[in-house]
């Protein structure tokens, strides 16, 4: 399955778009705000000569308020650091990258608001900002040699470049579960290892010595990738598909041949792969948890962020999660099963989640801050 040809988040700004249904991902970015600001500040302060231009890349930027949020954090950190050091703010070049099927037009339309609001009114130290769209897979080279100062990626690197080749059928599953054969688990990890090392090697060629990266991924805390912790979001979707198989609406062979091209790594696996590749040093690694309630019926990221202090249940979590996950994987589901099942399967998915509210609904996130070795 060639991901680059069709995989994308739902575009636009409508009710079914990723832009409207990415509140949890926005909360994740807010959780990493301090790490991003520290990395940018350290980058500026560690330079032998204060940079005149800071070039960053946001890899897997998708679209919507989260994309603008990351850019504004970097711009503000540059402005604050330059003011504290008594230097004129450097120019900032922000390269927004995603697969060619990404809705870049919606991003570009929204960029004017970022330029106006990015420095909280600190006009005297506002960096001059330039934005570029860079379509392509981040598992390959995207930029000239030693051209980047800072790289950010949020909730993208858990997606594989392709589905691993499986020796055995992952019967009745769409992802790793306790019933998945060991060979399937091994194939998933080997594909992730290949992809992650390729990502690091490409960035090692593009990032200047001393440059920084901040990467956030959906991950796990357990050693076993088949542990339930990795399958909480996907088991209800499997159940929805299984119900449709029983009712004759989906062929069983179609279900058995559908596997999500994703791998939720552990902190140990990430640290070992960084060490194995050898081009970067880990400055900081942290684990945090986000609750699915961030998706419950929220219309924009600001509404979702309010739930950092508000967690009472309003009965809409299943509907909200179904919309959010549909905004992410609709292209995958439609490519494999066809568009005819989309409304039905995601409705069932939401109902199953609503009926299992007693179970843990936390998403494990891992953030790692790295420095390119000299």
mmCIF file of C-alpha atoms in Angstrom, residues 69-307:
data_model
loop_
_atom_site.group_PDB
_atom_site.id
_atom_site.type_symbol
_atom_site.label_atom_id
_atom_site.label_comp_id
_atom_site.label_asym_id
_atom_site.label_seq_id
_atom_site.Cartn_x
_atom_site.Cartn_y
_atom_site.Cartn_z
ATOM 1 C CA UNK A 69 0.029 27.137 16.812
ATOM 2 C CA UNK A 70 3.437 25.513 16.288
ATOM 3 C CA UNK A 71 4.598 28.336 14.023
ATOM 4 C CA UNK A 72 3.496 30.982 16.513
ATOM 5 C CA UNK A 73 5.348 29.236 19.351
ATOM 6 C CA UNK A 74 8.596 29.272 17.387
ATOM 7 C CA UNK A 75 8.163 32.906 16.340
ATOM 8 C CA UNK A 76 7.430 33.986 19.910
ATOM 9 C CA UNK A 77 10.415 32.044 21.268
ATOM 10 C CA UNK A 78 12.713 33.678 18.721
ATOM 11 C CA UNK A 79 11.359 37.141 19.553
ATOM 12 C CA UNK A 80 11.682 36.595 23.328
ATOM 13 C CA UNK A 81 15.210 35.191 23.154
ATOM 14 C CA UNK A 82 16.507 37.913 20.863
ATOM 15 C CA UNK A 83 14.994 40.581 23.127
ATOM 16 C CA UNK A 84 16.601 39.024 26.239
ATOM 17 C CA UNK A 85 19.978 38.853 24.488
ATOM 18 C CA UNK A 86 19.760 42.387 23.134
ATOM 19 C CA UNK A 87 19.837 41.372 19.471
ATOM 20 C CA UNK A 88 17.563 42.207 16.611
ATOM 21 C CA UNK A 89 15.179 39.352 15.902
ATOM 22 C CA UNK A 90 16.380 37.132 13.072
ATOM 23 C CA UNK A 91 14.226 36.429 10.063
ATOM 24 C CA UNK A 92 12.268 33.191 10.379
ATOM 25 C CA UNK A 93 11.714 30.831 7.449
ATOM 26 C CA UNK A 94 8.990 28.267 8.229
ATOM 27 C CA UNK A 95 8.735 25.288 5.884
ATOM 28 C CA UNK A 96 5.421 23.450 6.180
ATOM 29 C CA UNK A 97 5.694 19.858 5.022
ATOM 30 C CA UNK A 98 3.205 17.078 4.467
ATOM 31 C CA UNK A 99 2.306 14.524 1.808
ATOM 32 C CA UNK A 100 1.288 15.942 -1.595
ATOM 33 C CA UNK A 101 -2.388 15.113 -0.942
ATOM 34 C CA UNK A 102 -2.472 17.435 2.101
ATOM 35 C CA UNK A 103 -4.768 20.481 1.905
ATOM 36 C CA UNK A 104 -2.071 23.151 1.715
ATOM 37 C CA UNK A 105 -4.497 25.778 0.382
ATOM 38 C CA UNK A 106 -6.380 25.905 3.688
ATOM 39 C CA UNK A 107 -3.066 26.470 5.488
ATOM 40 C CA UNK A 108 -2.014 29.312 3.231
ATOM 41 C CA UNK A 109 -5.378 31.078 3.608
ATOM 42 C CA UNK A 110 -4.974 31.038 7.398
ATOM 43 C CA UNK A 111 -1.362 32.277 7.497
ATOM 44 C CA UNK A 112 -2.305 35.957 7.667
ATOM 45 C CA UNK A 113 -3.743 35.491 11.169
ATOM 46 C CA UNK A 114 -0.496 33.898 12.335
ATOM 47 C CA UNK A 115 1.579 36.804 11.091
ATOM 48 C CA UNK A 116 -0.685 39.299 12.861
ATOM 49 C CA UNK A 117 -0.939 37.485 16.209
ATOM 50 C CA UNK A 118 2.325 35.564 16.475
ATOM 51 C CA UNK A 119 4.197 37.845 18.889
ATOM 52 C CA UNK A 120 1.343 38.933 21.167
ATOM 53 C CA UNK A 121 1.626 42.521 20.037
ATOM 54 C CA UNK A 122 5.405 42.832 20.534
ATOM 55 C CA UNK A 123 5.752 44.578 17.181
ATOM 56 C CA UNK A 124 9.245 46.012 17.762
ATOM 57 C CA UNK A 125 10.765 42.534 18.038
ATOM 58 C CA UNK A 126 8.497 40.651 15.652
ATOM 59 C CA UNK A 127 10.633 38.567 13.291
ATOM 60 C CA UNK A 128 10.090 38.893 9.584
ATOM 61 C CA UNK A 129 8.451 35.562 8.685
ATOM 62 C CA UNK A 130 8.392 33.689 5.399
ATOM 63 C CA UNK A 131 6.330 30.564 4.754
ATOM 64 C CA UNK A 132 6.806 27.783 2.233
ATOM 65 C CA UNK A 133 4.815 24.651 1.490
ATOM 66 C CA UNK A 134 6.966 21.552 0.944
ATOM 67 C CA UNK A 135 5.031 18.514 -0.323
ATOM 68 C CA UNK A 136 6.697 15.133 0.062
ATOM 69 C CA UNK A 137 7.378 12.257 2.450
ATOM 70 C CA UNK A 138 9.622 13.046 5.427
ATOM 71 C CA UNK A 139 11.044 9.548 5.102
ATOM 72 C CA UNK A 140 13.124 10.983 2.273
ATOM 73 C CA UNK A 141 15.207 14.112 1.740
ATOM 74 C CA UNK A 142 13.215 17.342 1.569
ATOM 75 C CA UNK A 143 15.729 20.178 2.032
ATOM 76 C CA UNK A 144 19.275 21.130 0.957
ATOM 77 C CA UNK A 145 22.259 19.977 2.996
ATOM 78 C CA UNK A 146 22.729 21.747 6.357
ATOM 79 C CA UNK A 147 19.909 24.193 5.676
ATOM 80 C CA UNK A 148 17.715 23.746 8.780
ATOM 81 C CA UNK A 149 18.133 25.112 12.304
ATOM 82 C CA UNK A 150 15.040 23.605 13.878
ATOM 83 C CA UNK A 151 12.693 20.703 13.075
ATOM 84 C CA UNK A 152 9.327 19.993 14.643
ATOM 85 C CA UNK A 153 6.980 17.065 14.139
ATOM 86 C CA UNK A 154 3.850 16.308 16.122
ATOM 87 C CA UNK A 155 1.747 13.118 15.955
ATOM 88 C CA UNK A 156 3.081 12.121 12.538
ATOM 89 C CA UNK A 157 6.011 9.773 13.060
ATOM 90 C CA UNK A 158 3.858 6.952 14.426
ATOM 91 C CA UNK A 159 2.534 6.575 10.853
ATOM 92 C CA UNK A 160 4.591 4.177 8.772
ATOM 93 C CA UNK A 161 5.752 4.809 5.224
ATOM 94 C CA UNK A 162 3.968 1.621 4.194
ATOM 95 C CA UNK A 163 2.255 -1.387 5.662
ATOM 96 C CA UNK A 164 4.799 -4.013 6.741
ATOM 97 C CA UNK A 165 4.790 -7.276 4.837
ATOM 98 C CA UNK A 166 3.134 -9.823 7.119
ATOM 99 C CA UNK A 167 4.019 -13.521 7.157
ATOM 100 C CA UNK A 168 0.749 -14.386 8.882
ATOM 101 C CA UNK A 169 -2.779 -12.946 8.782
ATOM 102 C CA UNK A 170 -3.571 -10.589 11.638
ATOM 103 C CA UNK A 171 -6.912 -12.350 11.988
ATOM 104 C CA UNK A 172 -9.798 -10.185 13.189
ATOM 105 C CA UNK A 173 -7.556 -7.199 13.983
ATOM 106 C CA UNK A 174 -6.744 -3.899 12.309
ATOM 107 C CA UNK A 175 -3.729 -3.221 14.528
ATOM 108 C CA UNK A 176 -1.587 -5.064 17.054
ATOM 109 C CA UNK A 177 -3.540 -6.750 19.822
ATOM 110 C CA UNK A 178 -3.096 -9.574 22.313
ATOM 111 C CA UNK A 179 -4.258 -12.036 19.640
ATOM 112 C CA UNK A 180 -1.849 -10.833 16.945
ATOM 113 C CA UNK A 181 0.847 -13.362 15.979
ATOM 114 C CA UNK A 182 4.360 -12.562 17.173
ATOM 115 C CA UNK A 183 5.512 -12.388 13.542
ATOM 116 C CA UNK A 184 3.031 -9.565 12.917
ATOM 117 C CA UNK A 185 4.315 -7.631 15.925
ATOM 118 C CA UNK A 186 7.893 -8.146 14.750
ATOM 119 C CA UNK A 187 7.064 -6.970 11.216
ATOM 120 C CA UNK A 188 5.474 -3.791 12.565
ATOM 121 C CA UNK A 189 8.512 -2.959 14.692
ATOM 122 C CA UNK A 190 10.956 -3.689 11.870
ATOM 123 C CA UNK A 191 9.062 -1.324 9.570
ATOM 124 C CA UNK A 192 9.018 1.376 12.269
ATOM 125 C CA UNK A 193 12.737 0.897 12.898
ATOM 126 C CA UNK A 194 13.495 1.208 9.184
ATOM 127 C CA UNK A 195 11.325 4.326 8.850
ATOM 128 C CA UNK A 196 12.531 6.069 12.016
ATOM 129 C CA UNK A 197 16.204 5.548 11.229
ATOM 130 C CA UNK A 198 15.626 6.748 7.666
ATOM 131 C CA UNK A 199 13.901 9.851 9.082
ATOM 132 C CA UNK A 200 16.847 10.573 11.394
ATOM 133 C CA UNK A 201 19.426 10.052 8.642
ATOM 134 C CA UNK A 202 17.640 12.407 6.262
ATOM 135 C CA UNK A 203 17.357 15.060 8.973
ATOM 136 C CA UNK A 204 21.017 14.567 9.931
ATOM 137 C CA UNK A 205 21.929 15.687 6.421
ATOM 138 C CA UNK A 206 19.544 18.646 6.443
ATOM 139 C CA UNK A 207 20.025 19.995 9.994
ATOM 140 C CA UNK A 208 23.051 22.154 10.769
ATOM 141 C CA UNK A 209 25.466 21.075 13.496
ATOM 142 C CA UNK A 210 23.963 22.158 16.805
ATOM 143 C CA UNK A 211 20.459 22.333 15.318
ATOM 144 C CA UNK A 212 17.471 21.114 17.304
ATOM 145 C CA UNK A 213 14.516 18.809 16.779
ATOM 146 C CA UNK A 214 11.377 18.349 18.896
ATOM 147 C CA UNK A 215 9.352 15.253 18.003
ATOM 148 C CA UNK A 216 6.065 14.178 19.579
ATOM 149 C CA UNK A 217 4.504 10.800 18.791
ATOM 150 C CA UNK A 218 1.612 8.686 19.990
ATOM 151 C CA UNK A 219 3.394 5.970 21.946
ATOM 152 C CA UNK A 220 3.110 3.442 24.732
ATOM 153 C CA UNK A 221 4.669 2.887 28.152
ATOM 154 C CA UNK A 222 4.647 -0.923 28.066
ATOM 155 C CA UNK A 223 7.336 -3.161 26.580
ATOM 156 C CA UNK A 224 4.911 -5.284 24.557
ATOM 157 C CA UNK A 225 3.524 -3.551 21.426
ATOM 158 C CA UNK A 226 0.569 -5.959 21.571
ATOM 159 C CA UNK A 227 -0.481 -4.643 24.961
ATOM 160 C CA UNK A 228 -4.004 -3.202 25.223
ATOM 161 C CA UNK A 229 -2.526 0.256 25.819
ATOM 162 C CA UNK A 230 -1.621 0.480 22.121
ATOM 163 C CA UNK A 231 -5.010 -0.736 20.920
ATOM 164 C CA UNK A 232 -7.490 1.347 22.933
ATOM 165 C CA UNK A 233 -8.451 3.602 20.043
ATOM 166 C CA UNK A 234 -8.537 0.821 17.473
ATOM 167 C CA UNK A 235 -10.235 -2.065 19.254
ATOM 168 C CA UNK A 236 -13.669 -0.341 19.127
ATOM 169 C CA UNK A 237 -13.169 0.285 15.401
ATOM 170 C CA UNK A 238 -12.318 -3.393 14.933
ATOM 171 C CA UNK A 239 -15.508 -4.271 16.799
ATOM 172 C CA UNK A 240 -17.531 -2.028 14.485
ATOM 173 C CA UNK A 241 -16.079 -3.749 11.432
ATOM 174 C CA UNK A 242 -16.650 -7.190 12.947
ATOM 175 C CA UNK A 243 -20.330 -6.334 13.511
ATOM 176 C CA UNK A 244 -20.596 -5.349 9.856
ATOM 177 C CA UNK A 245 -18.971 -8.642 8.843
ATOM 178 C CA UNK A 246 -21.539 -10.574 10.900
ATOM 179 C CA UNK A 247 -24.335 -8.633 9.185
ATOM 180 C CA UNK A 248 -22.918 -9.307 5.730
ATOM 181 C CA UNK A 249 -22.092 -5.662 5.065
ATOM 182 C CA UNK A 250 -18.316 -6.206 4.934
ATOM 183 C CA UNK A 251 -16.454 -9.232 3.622
ATOM 184 C CA UNK A 252 -14.440 -11.065 6.274
ATOM 185 C CA UNK A 253 -11.439 -11.223 3.932
ATOM 186 C CA UNK A 254 -11.564 -7.443 3.641
ATOM 187 C CA UNK A 255 -11.367 -7.092 7.414
ATOM 188 C CA UNK A 256 -8.539 -9.614 7.746
ATOM 189 C CA UNK A 257 -6.489 -7.838 5.066
ATOM 190 C CA UNK A 258 -6.893 -4.347 6.585
ATOM 191 C CA UNK A 259 -4.142 -3.258 8.981
ATOM 192 C CA UNK A 260 -3.356 0.262 10.073
ATOM 193 C CA UNK A 261 0.106 1.508 8.994
ATOM 194 C CA UNK A 262 0.968 2.813 12.448
ATOM 195 C CA UNK A 263 3.329 1.838 15.261
ATOM 196 C CA UNK A 264 3.200 3.269 18.780
ATOM 197 C CA UNK A 265 6.765 2.988 20.063
ATOM 198 C CA UNK A 266 7.996 2.935 23.643
ATOM 199 C CA UNK A 267 10.493 5.452 25.082
ATOM 200 C CA UNK A 268 13.156 2.733 25.205
ATOM 201 C CA UNK A 269 12.678 1.873 21.540
ATOM 202 C CA UNK A 270 12.939 5.531 20.558
ATOM 203 C CA UNK A 271 16.079 6.089 22.638
ATOM 204 C CA UNK A 272 17.722 2.949 21.248
ATOM 205 C CA UNK A 273 17.016 3.956 17.639
ATOM 206 C CA UNK A 274 18.379 7.469 18.181
ATOM 207 C CA UNK A 275 21.536 5.937 19.630
ATOM 208 C CA UNK A 276 21.752 3.398 16.796
ATOM 209 C CA UNK A 277 21.527 6.085 14.097
ATOM 210 C CA UNK A 278 24.071 8.209 15.950
ATOM 211 C CA UNK A 279 23.629 11.730 14.555
ATOM 212 C CA UNK A 280 21.599 13.251 17.412
ATOM 213 C CA UNK A 281 21.822 13.504 21.178
ATOM 214 C CA UNK A 282 18.687 13.381 23.339
ATOM 215 C CA UNK A 283 18.380 16.454 25.539
ATOM 216 C CA UNK A 284 14.991 15.693 27.008
ATOM 217 C CA UNK A 285 12.323 12.986 26.854
ATOM 218 C CA UNK A 286 8.978 13.003 28.596
ATOM 219 C CA UNK A 287 5.747 11.016 28.617
ATOM 220 C CA UNK A 288 2.323 12.561 29.100
ATOM 221 C CA UNK A 289 -1.289 11.465 28.804
ATOM 222 C CA UNK A 290 -4.251 13.020 27.001
ATOM 223 C CA UNK A 291 -7.857 11.957 27.526
ATOM 224 C CA UNK A 292 -10.235 11.312 24.642
ATOM 225 C CA UNK A 293 -12.634 13.817 26.225
ATOM 226 C CA UNK A 294 -10.653 16.464 24.344
ATOM 227 C CA UNK A 295 -12.515 15.255 21.252
ATOM 228 C CA UNK A 296 -16.032 15.211 22.681
ATOM 229 C CA UNK A 297 -18.052 17.432 20.409
ATOM 230 C CA UNK A 298 -15.571 20.317 20.358
ATOM 231 C CA UNK A 299 -15.675 22.598 17.357
ATOM 232 C CA UNK A 300 -12.211 24.086 17.577
ATOM 233 C CA UNK A 301 -8.937 23.786 19.400
ATOM 234 C CA UNK A 302 -9.671 26.585 21.895
ATOM 235 C CA UNK A 303 -12.786 24.735 23.077
ATOM 236 C CA UNK A 304 -10.762 21.553 23.420
ATOM 237 C CA UNK A 305 -7.980 23.276 25.341
ATOM 238 C CA UNK A 306 -10.517 24.448 27.902
ATOM 239 C CA UNK A 307 -10.849 20.812 28.918
#
